[in-house]
PDB file of C-alpha atoms and ligand atoms in Angstrom:
ATOM      1  CA  MET A  37     -57.086  20.189   9.224  1.00  0.00           C
ATOM      2  CA  PRO A  38     -54.410  21.966   7.228  1.00  0.00           C
ATOM      3  CA  SER A  39     -51.077  19.252   7.658  1.00  0.00           C
ATOM      4  CA  VAL A  40     -48.231  21.645   9.640  1.00  0.00           C
ATOM      5  CA  SER A  41     -44.656  20.909   8.068  1.00  0.00           C
ATOM      6  CA  THR A  42     -41.781  19.741  10.451  1.00  0.00           C
ATOM      7  CA  HIS A  43     -38.805  20.050   7.548  1.00  0.00           C
ATOM      8  CA  VAL A  44     -35.765  21.593   9.268  1.00  0.00           C
ATOM      9  CA  PRO A  45     -33.313  23.527   6.885  1.00  0.00           C
ATOM     10  CA  THR A  46     -30.080  22.073   8.135  1.00  0.00           C
ATOM     11  CA  ALA A  47     -26.913  23.521   6.062  1.00  0.00           C
ATOM     12  CA  PRO A  48     -24.328  20.670   4.584  1.00  0.00           C
ATOM     13  CA  SER A  49     -21.404  22.103   7.375  1.00  0.00           C
ATOM     14  CA  ARG A  50     -23.404  21.337   9.938  1.00  0.00           C
ATOM     15  CA  ARG A  51     -25.145  18.187   8.984  1.00  0.00           C
ATOM     16  CA  ILE A  52     -20.911  16.693   8.267  1.00  0.00           C
ATOM     17  CA  ALA A  53     -20.008  17.821  11.825  1.00  0.00           C
ATOM     18  CA  TRP A  54     -23.245  16.506  13.894  1.00  0.00           C
ATOM     19  CA  GLY A  55     -22.502  13.292  11.790  1.00  0.00           C
ATOM     20  CA  VAL A  56     -19.060  12.848  12.356  1.00  0.00           C
ATOM     21  CA  MET A  57     -19.691  13.949  15.995  1.00  0.00           C
ATOM     22  CA  THR A  58     -22.652  11.479  16.724  1.00  0.00           C
ATOM     23  CA  PHE A  59     -20.334   8.633  15.500  1.00  0.00           C
ATOM     24  CA  PHE A  60     -17.528   9.107  17.542  1.00  0.00           C
ATOM     25  CA  ALA A  61     -19.829   9.376  20.620  1.00  0.00           C
ATOM     26  CA  ILE A  62     -21.485   6.439  19.818  1.00  0.00           C
ATOM     27  CA  VAL A  63     -17.639   4.282  19.410  1.00  0.00           C
ATOM     28  CA  VAL A  64     -16.474   5.860  22.588  1.00  0.00           C
ATOM     29  CA  VAL A  65     -19.944   5.097  24.101  1.00  0.00           C
ATOM     30  CA  THR A  66     -20.096   2.015  23.178  1.00  0.00           C
ATOM     31  CA  MET A  67     -16.462   0.780  24.178  1.00  0.00           C
ATOM     32  CA  VAL A  68     -17.272   2.900  27.547  1.00  0.00           C
ATOM     33  CA  LEU A  69     -20.146   0.023  28.732  1.00  0.00           C
ATOM     34  CA  LEU A  70     -18.270  -2.678  27.383  1.00  0.00           C
ATOM     35  CA  THR A  71     -15.106  -2.120  29.441  1.00  0.00           C
ATOM     36  CA  ILE A  72     -17.852  -1.537  32.076  1.00  0.00           C
ATOM     37  CA  VAL A  73     -18.488  -5.348  31.439  1.00  0.00           C
ATOM     38  CA  THR A  74     -14.817  -7.077  30.509  1.00  0.00           C
ATOM     39  CA  PRO A  75     -12.866  -6.045  32.996  1.00  0.00           C
ATOM     40  CA  ALA A  76     -10.098  -7.672  30.569  1.00  0.00           C
ATOM     41  CA  MET A  77     -10.664  -4.701  28.421  1.00  0.00           C
ATOM     42  CA  GLN A  78      -9.752  -2.222  31.389  1.00  0.00           C
ATOM     43  CA  SER A  79      -7.128   0.197  30.752  1.00  0.00           C
ATOM     44  CA  PRO A  80      -4.248   0.705  33.746  1.00  0.00           C
ATOM     45  CA  VAL A  81      -5.522   4.136  34.627  1.00  0.00           C
ATOM     46  CA  TYR A  82      -9.164   2.294  34.400  1.00  0.00           C
ATOM     47  CA  THR A  83      -7.855  -0.758  37.166  1.00  0.00           C
ATOM     48  CA  GLY A  84      -6.282   2.164  39.384  1.00  0.00           C
ATOM     49  CA  ARG A  85      -8.890   4.849  39.879  1.00  0.00           C
ATOM     50  CA  ARG A  86     -11.079   1.327  40.514  1.00  0.00           C
ATOM     51  CA  ASP A  87      -9.122  -0.121  43.130  1.00  0.00           C
ATOM     52  CA  ASP A  88      -8.756   3.677  45.172  1.00  0.00           C
ATOM     53  CA  LEU A  89     -12.390   5.473  44.421  1.00  0.00           C
ATOM     54  CA  PRO A  90     -14.428   2.585  42.805  1.00  0.00           C
ATOM     55  CA  VAL A  91     -18.419   4.568  43.760  1.00  0.00           C
ATOM     56  CA  ALA A  92     -16.316   7.700  41.590  1.00  0.00           C
ATOM     57  CA  LEU A  93     -15.116   5.730  38.523  1.00  0.00           C
ATOM     58  CA  TYR A  94     -18.337   3.595  38.227  1.00  0.00           C
ATOM     59  CA  THR A  95     -20.805   6.754  38.929  1.00  0.00           C
ATOM     60  CA  HIS A  96     -18.774   8.627  36.363  1.00  0.00           C
ATOM     61  CA  VAL A  97     -18.125   6.399  33.997  1.00  0.00           C
ATOM     62  CA  ILE A  98     -21.603   5.433  33.569  1.00  0.00           C
ATOM     63  CA  ALA A  99     -23.146   8.713  34.188  1.00  0.00           C
ATOM     64  CA  GLY A 100     -20.407  10.296  31.496  1.00  0.00           C
ATOM     65  CA  ALA A 101     -21.975   7.311  29.097  1.00  0.00           C
ATOM     66  CA  VAL A 102     -25.358   8.817  29.198  1.00  0.00           C
ATOM     67  CA  ALA A 103     -24.045  12.488  29.132  1.00  0.00           C
ATOM     68  CA  LEU A 104     -22.166  11.359  25.655  1.00  0.00           C
ATOM     69  CA  GLY A 105     -24.759   9.327  24.516  1.00  0.00           C
ATOM     70  CA  THR A 106     -27.829  12.092  24.813  1.00  0.00           C
ATOM     71  CA  GLY A 107     -25.966  14.820  24.324  1.00  0.00           C
ATOM     72  CA  ALA A 108     -24.913  14.180  20.653  1.00  0.00           C
ATOM     73  CA  PHE A 109     -29.262  14.117  19.973  1.00  0.00           C
ATOM     74  CA  GLN A 110     -30.063  17.100  21.606  1.00  0.00           C
ATOM     75  CA  PHE A 111     -28.092  19.117  18.575  1.00  0.00           C
ATOM     76  CA  SER A 112     -31.041  17.490  16.413  1.00  0.00           C
ATOM     77  CA  ARG A 113     -32.937  20.549  14.949  1.00  0.00           C
ATOM     78  CA  ARG A 114     -35.708  17.733  13.620  1.00  0.00           C
ATOM     79  CA  LEU A 115     -35.657  15.867  16.952  1.00  0.00           C
ATOM     80  CA  ARG A 116     -36.469  19.708  18.493  1.00  0.00           C
ATOM     81  CA  ALA A 117     -39.094  20.376  15.872  1.00  0.00           C
ATOM     82  CA  ARG A 118     -40.779  17.366  16.209  1.00  0.00           C
ATOM     83  CA  ARG A 119     -40.563  15.831  19.446  1.00  0.00           C
ATOM     84  CA  LEU A 120     -39.841  19.388  21.859  1.00  0.00           C
ATOM     85  CA  ALA A 121     -41.115  16.029  24.749  1.00  0.00           C
ATOM     86  CA  VAL A 122     -38.331  13.837  23.983  1.00  0.00           C
ATOM     87  CA  HIS A 123     -35.433  16.618  23.412  1.00  0.00           C
ATOM     88  CA  ARG A 124     -36.556  18.173  26.591  1.00  0.00           C
ATOM     89  CA  LEU A 125     -36.613  14.570  28.332  1.00  0.00           C
ATOM     90  CA  MET A 126     -33.061  13.466  27.264  1.00  0.00           C
ATOM     91  CA  GLY A 127     -32.050  17.209  27.910  1.00  0.00           C
ATOM     92  CA  ARG A 128     -33.111  17.003  31.601  1.00  0.00           C
ATOM     93  CA  SER A 129     -30.908  12.998  31.895  1.00  0.00           C
ATOM     94  CA  TYR A 130     -27.950  14.996  30.045  1.00  0.00           C
ATOM     95  CA  VAL A 131     -28.026  17.583  33.190  1.00  0.00           C
ATOM     96  CA  VAL A 132     -28.192  15.203  35.637  1.00  0.00           C
ATOM     97  CA  ALA A 133     -25.411  12.647  34.167  1.00  0.00           C
ATOM     98  CA  VAL A 134     -23.241  15.846  33.650  1.00  0.00           C
ATOM     99  CA  ALA A 135     -23.803  17.142  37.463  1.00  0.00           C
ATOM    100  CA  LEU A 136     -22.784  13.039  38.346  1.00  0.00           C
ATOM    101  CA  SER A 137     -20.081  12.259  35.755  1.00  0.00           C
ATOM    102  CA  GLY A 138     -19.027  15.407  36.448  1.00  0.00           C
ATOM    103  CA  THR A 139     -18.487  15.611  40.454  1.00  0.00           C
ATOM    104  CA  ALA A 140     -17.212  12.512  40.223  1.00  0.00           C
ATOM    105  CA  GLY A 141     -14.195  13.066  37.772  1.00  0.00           C
ATOM    106  CA  LEU A 142     -14.054  16.422  40.366  1.00  0.00           C
ATOM    107  CA  ALA A 143     -13.022  14.239  42.919  1.00  0.00           C
ATOM    108  CA  MET A 144     -10.678  11.853  41.013  1.00  0.00           C
ATOM    109  CA  ALA A 145      -8.768  14.761  39.246  1.00  0.00           C
ATOM    110  CA  PRO A 146      -6.196  14.666  42.461  1.00  0.00           C
ATOM    111  CA  LEU A 147      -5.764  11.163  42.230  1.00  0.00           C
ATOM    112  CA  SER A 148      -5.241  10.963  38.592  1.00  0.00           C
ATOM    113  CA  ASP A 149      -1.803  10.256  36.432  1.00  0.00           C
ATOM    114  CA  GLY A 150       0.626  12.876  35.223  1.00  0.00           C
ATOM    115  CA  GLY A 151       1.096  14.638  38.370  1.00  0.00           C
ATOM    116  CA  LEU A 152      -0.298  18.457  38.577  1.00  0.00           C
ATOM    117  CA  ALA A 153      -0.478  18.758  34.961  1.00  0.00           C
ATOM    118  CA  GLY A 154      -2.979  15.974  35.258  1.00  0.00           C
ATOM    119  CA  HIS A 155      -4.971  17.238  38.465  1.00  0.00           C
ATOM    120  CA  PHE A 156      -5.337  20.520  37.163  1.00  0.00           C
ATOM    121  CA  GLY A 157      -6.251  19.941  33.411  1.00  0.00           C
ATOM    122  CA  PHE A 158      -8.530  17.310  34.449  1.00  0.00           C
ATOM    123  CA  GLY A 159     -10.088  19.153  37.633  1.00  0.00           C
ATOM    124  CA  GLY A 160     -10.515  22.501  34.936  1.00  0.00           C
ATOM    125  CA  MET A 161     -12.197  20.436  32.914  1.00  0.00           C
ATOM    126  CA  ALA A 162     -14.929  18.901  35.607  1.00  0.00           C
ATOM    127  CA  LEU A 163     -15.084  22.240  36.775  1.00  0.00           C
ATOM    128  CA  LEU A 164     -16.211  23.972  33.290  1.00  0.00           C
ATOM    129  CA  TRP A 165     -17.841  20.811  32.475  1.00  0.00           C
ATOM    130  CA  LEU A 166     -20.420  21.447  35.972  1.00  0.00           C
ATOM    131  CA  ILE A 167     -20.705  25.055  34.670  1.00  0.00           C
ATOM    132  CA  THR A 168     -21.255  25.393  31.110  1.00  0.00           C
ATOM    133  CA  THR A 169     -24.586  22.852  31.970  1.00  0.00           C
ATOM    134  CA  ALA A 170     -25.481  24.691  34.709  1.00  0.00           C
ATOM    135  CA  CYS A 171     -25.298  27.974  32.167  1.00  0.00           C
ATOM    136  CA  ALA A 172     -27.518  26.167  29.202  1.00  0.00           C
ATOM    137  CA  PHE A 173     -29.697  24.437  32.155  1.00  0.00           C
ATOM    138  CA  THR A 174     -30.716  28.133  33.458  1.00  0.00           C
ATOM    139  CA  ALA A 175     -30.492  29.658  29.853  1.00  0.00           C
ATOM    140  CA  ALA A 176     -33.339  27.038  28.920  1.00  0.00           C
ATOM    141  CA  ARG A 177     -35.399  27.218  31.827  1.00  0.00           C
ATOM    142  CA  ALA A 178     -35.355  31.484  31.370  1.00  0.00           C
ATOM    143  CA  ARG A 179     -36.447  30.879  27.820  1.00  0.00           C
ATOM    144  CA  ARG A 180     -33.195  31.858  26.486  1.00  0.00           C
ATOM    145  CA  ILE A 181     -33.262  29.479  23.664  1.00  0.00           C
ATOM    146  CA  ASP A 182     -29.982  31.147  21.520  1.00  0.00           C
ATOM    147  CA  ASP A 183     -28.027  31.403  24.796  1.00  0.00           C
ATOM    148  CA  HIS A 184     -28.671  27.990  26.176  1.00  0.00           C
ATOM    149  CA  GLU A 185     -28.151  26.460  23.079  1.00  0.00           C
ATOM    150  CA  ARG A 186     -24.596  28.469  22.869  1.00  0.00           C
ATOM    151  CA  TRP A 187     -23.655  26.889  26.521  1.00  0.00           C
ATOM    152  CA  MET A 188     -24.987  23.394  25.558  1.00  0.00           C
ATOM    153  CA  ILE A 189     -22.298  23.300  22.308  1.00  0.00           C
ATOM    154  CA  ARG A 190     -19.759  24.946  24.554  1.00  0.00           C
ATOM    155  CA  SER A 191     -20.703  22.271  27.148  1.00  0.00           C
ATOM    156  CA  TYR A 192     -20.804  19.204  24.850  1.00  0.00           C
ATOM    157  CA  ALA A 193     -17.377  20.354  23.513  1.00  0.00           C
ATOM    158  CA  LEU A 194     -16.238  19.283  26.948  1.00  0.00           C
ATOM    159  CA  THR A 195     -18.208  16.187  27.166  1.00  0.00           C
ATOM    160  CA  LEU A 196     -16.458  15.152  23.507  1.00  0.00           C
ATOM    161  CA  ALA A 197     -13.451  15.043  25.527  1.00  0.00           C
ATOM    162  CA  ALA A 198     -13.919  11.578  26.361  1.00  0.00           C
ATOM    163  CA  VAL A 199     -13.436  11.394  22.422  1.00  0.00           C
ATOM    164  CA  THR A 200     -10.195  13.243  21.914  1.00  0.00           C
ATOM    165  CA  LEU A 201      -8.484  11.569  24.682  1.00  0.00           C
ATOM    166  CA  ARG A 202      -9.097   8.223  23.126  1.00  0.00           C
ATOM    167  CA  LEU A 203      -7.710   8.951  19.760  1.00  0.00           C
ATOM    168  CA  TYR A 204      -4.838  11.138  21.311  1.00  0.00           C
ATOM    169  CA  LEU A 205      -3.687   9.111  24.337  1.00  0.00           C
ATOM    170  CA  PRO A 206      -2.550   5.657  21.030  1.00  0.00           C
ATOM    171  CA  ALA A 207      -1.723   8.065  18.688  1.00  0.00           C
ATOM    172  CA  MET A 208       1.045   9.542  21.079  1.00  0.00           C
ATOM    173  CA  LEU A 209       1.846   6.386  22.454  1.00  0.00           C
ATOM    174  CA  VAL A 210       1.811   4.999  18.564  1.00  0.00           C
ATOM    175  CA  ALA A 211       3.822   7.883  17.704  1.00  0.00           C
ATOM    176  CA  GLY A 212       6.504   7.074  20.373  1.00  0.00           C
ATOM    177  CA  ILE A 213       5.986   9.508  23.355  1.00  0.00           C
ATOM    178  CA  PRO A 214       6.107   7.199  26.613  1.00  0.00           C
ATOM    179  CA  PHE A 215       2.808   7.314  28.483  1.00  0.00           C
ATOM    180  CA  ASP A 216       4.156   9.175  31.116  1.00  0.00           C
ATOM    181  CA  SER A 217       5.395  12.602  29.234  1.00  0.00           C
ATOM    182  CA  ALA A 218       1.759  12.214  26.756  1.00  0.00           C
ATOM    183  CA  TYR A 219      -0.505  11.752  29.853  1.00  0.00           C
ATOM    184  CA  PRO A 220      -0.253  15.133  31.398  1.00  0.00           C
ATOM    185  CA  ALA A 221      -0.388  17.106  28.052  1.00  0.00           C
ATOM    186  CA  ILE A 222      -3.078  14.868  27.092  1.00  0.00           C
ATOM    187  CA  ALA A 223      -4.883  15.985  30.001  1.00  0.00           C
ATOM    188  CA  TRP A 224      -5.300  19.236  29.022  1.00  0.00           C
ATOM    189  CA  LEU A 225      -4.981  18.565  24.773  1.00  0.00           C
ATOM    190  CA  CYS A 226      -8.204  16.807  25.219  1.00  0.00           C
ATOM    191  CA  TRP A 227     -10.358  19.301  25.788  1.00  0.00           C
ATOM    192  CA  VAL A 228      -8.523  23.282  25.793  1.00  0.00           C
ATOM    193  CA  PRO A 229      -8.924  23.036  21.164  1.00  0.00           C
ATOM    194  CA  ASN A 230     -12.393  21.201  21.436  1.00  0.00           C
ATOM    195  CA  LEU A 231     -13.341  24.877  23.848  1.00  0.00           C
ATOM    196  CA  VAL A 232     -11.348  26.623  20.857  1.00  0.00           C
ATOM    197  CA  ILE A 233     -13.405  25.297  17.899  1.00  0.00           C
ATOM    198  CA  ALA A 234     -16.606  25.723  19.925  1.00  0.00           C
ATOM    199  CA  GLU A 235     -16.137  29.157  20.198  1.00  0.00           C
ATOM    200  CA  TRP A 236     -14.977  29.315  16.310  1.00  0.00           C
ATOM    201  CA  TRP A 237     -18.442  27.627  15.304  1.00  0.00           C
ATOM    202  CA  LEU A 238     -20.048  30.089  17.424  1.00  0.00           C
ATOM    203  CA  LEU A 239     -18.139  33.262  16.385  1.00  0.00           C
ATOM    204  CA  ARG A 240     -18.225  31.897  12.156  1.00  0.00           C
ATOM    205  CA  PRO A 241     -19.966  34.067  10.291  1.00  0.00           C
ATOM    206  CA  ARG A 242     -23.544  32.128   9.157  1.00  0.00           C
ATOM    207  CA  LYS A 243     -25.557  32.324   5.957  1.00  0.00           C
ATOM    208  CA  GLU A 244     -28.395  31.339   7.123  1.00  0.00           C
ATOM    209  CA  SER A 245     -30.924  31.575   9.749  1.00  0.00           C
ATOM    210  CA  VAL A 246     -33.369  29.149  10.796  1.00  0.00           C
ATOM    211  CA  ARG A 247     -35.599  28.505  13.920  1.00  0.00           C
TER     212      ARG A 247
HETATM  213  C1  HEM B 391     -15.923  15.811  29.820  1.00  0.00           C
HETATM  214  C2  HEM B 391     -15.665  15.807  31.589  1.00  0.00           C
HETATM  215  C3  HEM B 391     -14.950  14.780  32.133  1.00  0.00           C
HETATM  216  C4  HEM B 391     -13.637  15.221  33.047  1.00  0.00           C
HETATM  217  C5  HEM B 391     -13.334  16.461  33.815  1.00  0.00           C
HETATM  218  C6  HEM B 391     -13.312  13.358  33.086  1.00  0.00           C
HETATM  219  C7  HEM B 391     -12.612  13.280  34.286  1.00  0.00           C
HETATM  220  C8  HEM B 391     -11.870  12.212  34.296  1.00  0.00           C
HETATM  221  C9  HEM B 391     -10.549  11.959  35.196  1.00  0.00           C
HETATM  222  C10 HEM B 391     -10.063  12.789  36.151  1.00  0.00           C
HETATM  223  C11 HEM B 391     -10.706  10.666  35.063  1.00  0.00           C
HETATM  224  C12 HEM B 391      -9.395   9.576  36.033  1.00  0.00           C
HETATM  225  C13 HEM B 391      -7.926   9.557  35.121  1.00  0.00           C
HETATM  226  C14 HEM B 391      -6.332   9.222  35.599  1.00  0.00           C
HETATM  227  O1  HEM B 391      -6.693   8.322  36.892  1.00  0.00           O
HETATM  228  O2  HEM B 391      -5.363   9.854  35.809  1.00  0.00           O
HETATM  229  C15 HEM B 391     -11.582   9.759  34.810  1.00  0.00           C
HETATM  230  C16 HEM B 391     -11.267   8.793  33.983  1.00  0.00           C
HETATM  231  C17 HEM B 391     -12.208   8.080  32.683  1.00  0.00           C
HETATM  232  N1  HEM B 391     -13.341   8.692  32.553  1.00  0.00           N
HETATM  233 FE1  HEM B 391     -13.562  10.173  32.149  1.00  0.00          FE
HETATM  234  N2  HEM B 391     -13.642  12.579  32.286  1.00  0.00           N
HETATM  235  C18 HEM B 391     -14.652  13.555  31.637  1.00  0.00           C
HETATM  236  C19 HEM B 391     -15.761  12.578  30.806  1.00  0.00           C
HETATM  237  C20 HEM B 391     -15.696  11.484  30.972  1.00  0.00           C
HETATM  238  C21 HEM B 391     -16.584  10.678  29.801  1.00  0.00           C
HETATM  239  C22 HEM B 391     -17.833  11.693  28.906  1.00  0.00           C
HETATM  240  C23 HEM B 391     -16.404   9.806  29.861  1.00  0.00           C
HETATM  241  C24 HEM B 391     -17.943   7.977  28.952  1.00  0.00           C
HETATM  242  C25 HEM B 391     -17.708   8.694  27.669  1.00  0.00           C
HETATM  243  C26 HEM B 391     -15.714   9.496  30.926  1.00  0.00           C
HETATM  244  C27 HEM B 391     -15.318   8.038  30.744  1.00  0.00           C
HETATM  245  C28 HEM B 391     -14.268   7.638  31.592  1.00  0.00           C
HETATM  246  C29 HEM B 391     -13.861   6.609  31.699  1.00  0.00           C
HETATM  247  C30 HEM B 391     -13.506   5.033  31.307  1.00  0.00           C
HETATM  248  C31 HEM B 391     -12.232   6.642  32.966  1.00  0.00           C
HETATM  249  C32 HEM B 391     -10.951   5.475  33.131  1.00  0.00           C
HETATM  250  C33 HEM B 391      -9.607   5.435  32.454  1.00  0.00           C
HETATM  251  C34 HEM B 391     -10.102   5.455  31.065  1.00  0.00           C
HETATM  252  O3  HEM B 391     -10.545   3.600  30.948  1.00  0.00           O
HETATM  253  O4  HEM B 391      -9.904   5.958  29.829  1.00  0.00           O
HETATM  254  N3  HEM B 391     -15.062  10.304  31.032  1.00  0.00           N
HETATM  255  N4  HEM B 391     -11.688  10.649  33.311  1.00  0.00           N
END
């Protein structure tokens, strides 16, 4: 029986982007899971929403951690080539996690800090998160694999808002910008540049062609 090679060539730029993204995703998943079991680590935003909407908050946070954790591995070409069944199982988990976390995020958006800019920033992000993930799932079911990958890149760029928010907020506070001024801007900054970068990534000229 001839052996079938499952080596998948990957460009260095893609490997580096994946490594950086996955590192930050794992750090934030760990932080978020620790926050659930360690109330002393919970921010005032967390305790505020915990008092108003506990079911939505915990659904959002736990399912969000699942989406952030599973989503990164969906981009591994090696996993797709060697273990397609695992990719499918993790993909379904990602879609269910986004559906739960996004719906809960949408419910929390009108109560978020940051006034109207906060409500619309988080609400818009939640809607786009649900829509891009639904498009990725539909494309996968229809075996439109290129489309599926493109929508997953957009969807996960939004998932990564959980990382960028936790980088920008402390940076702004350290820069002396008060929370009340920083937070409404962060409600948009945490995801709009991510989507712009995702579109740039999708449009960039490519030397490699591997599928
Ligand atoms: C990408 C779509 C997401 C949307 C639309 C969204 C929306 C929200 C909203 C509206 C709040 C409440 C903010 C406030 O009350 O001021 C919130 C808080 C929170 N979210 Fe998300 N979120 C998203 C992704 C995630 C993910 C992927 C995670 C987990 C990894 C996560 C973890 C949390 C946590 C822990 C809080 C509590 C506040 C804190 O401690 O920072 N979110 N989110």
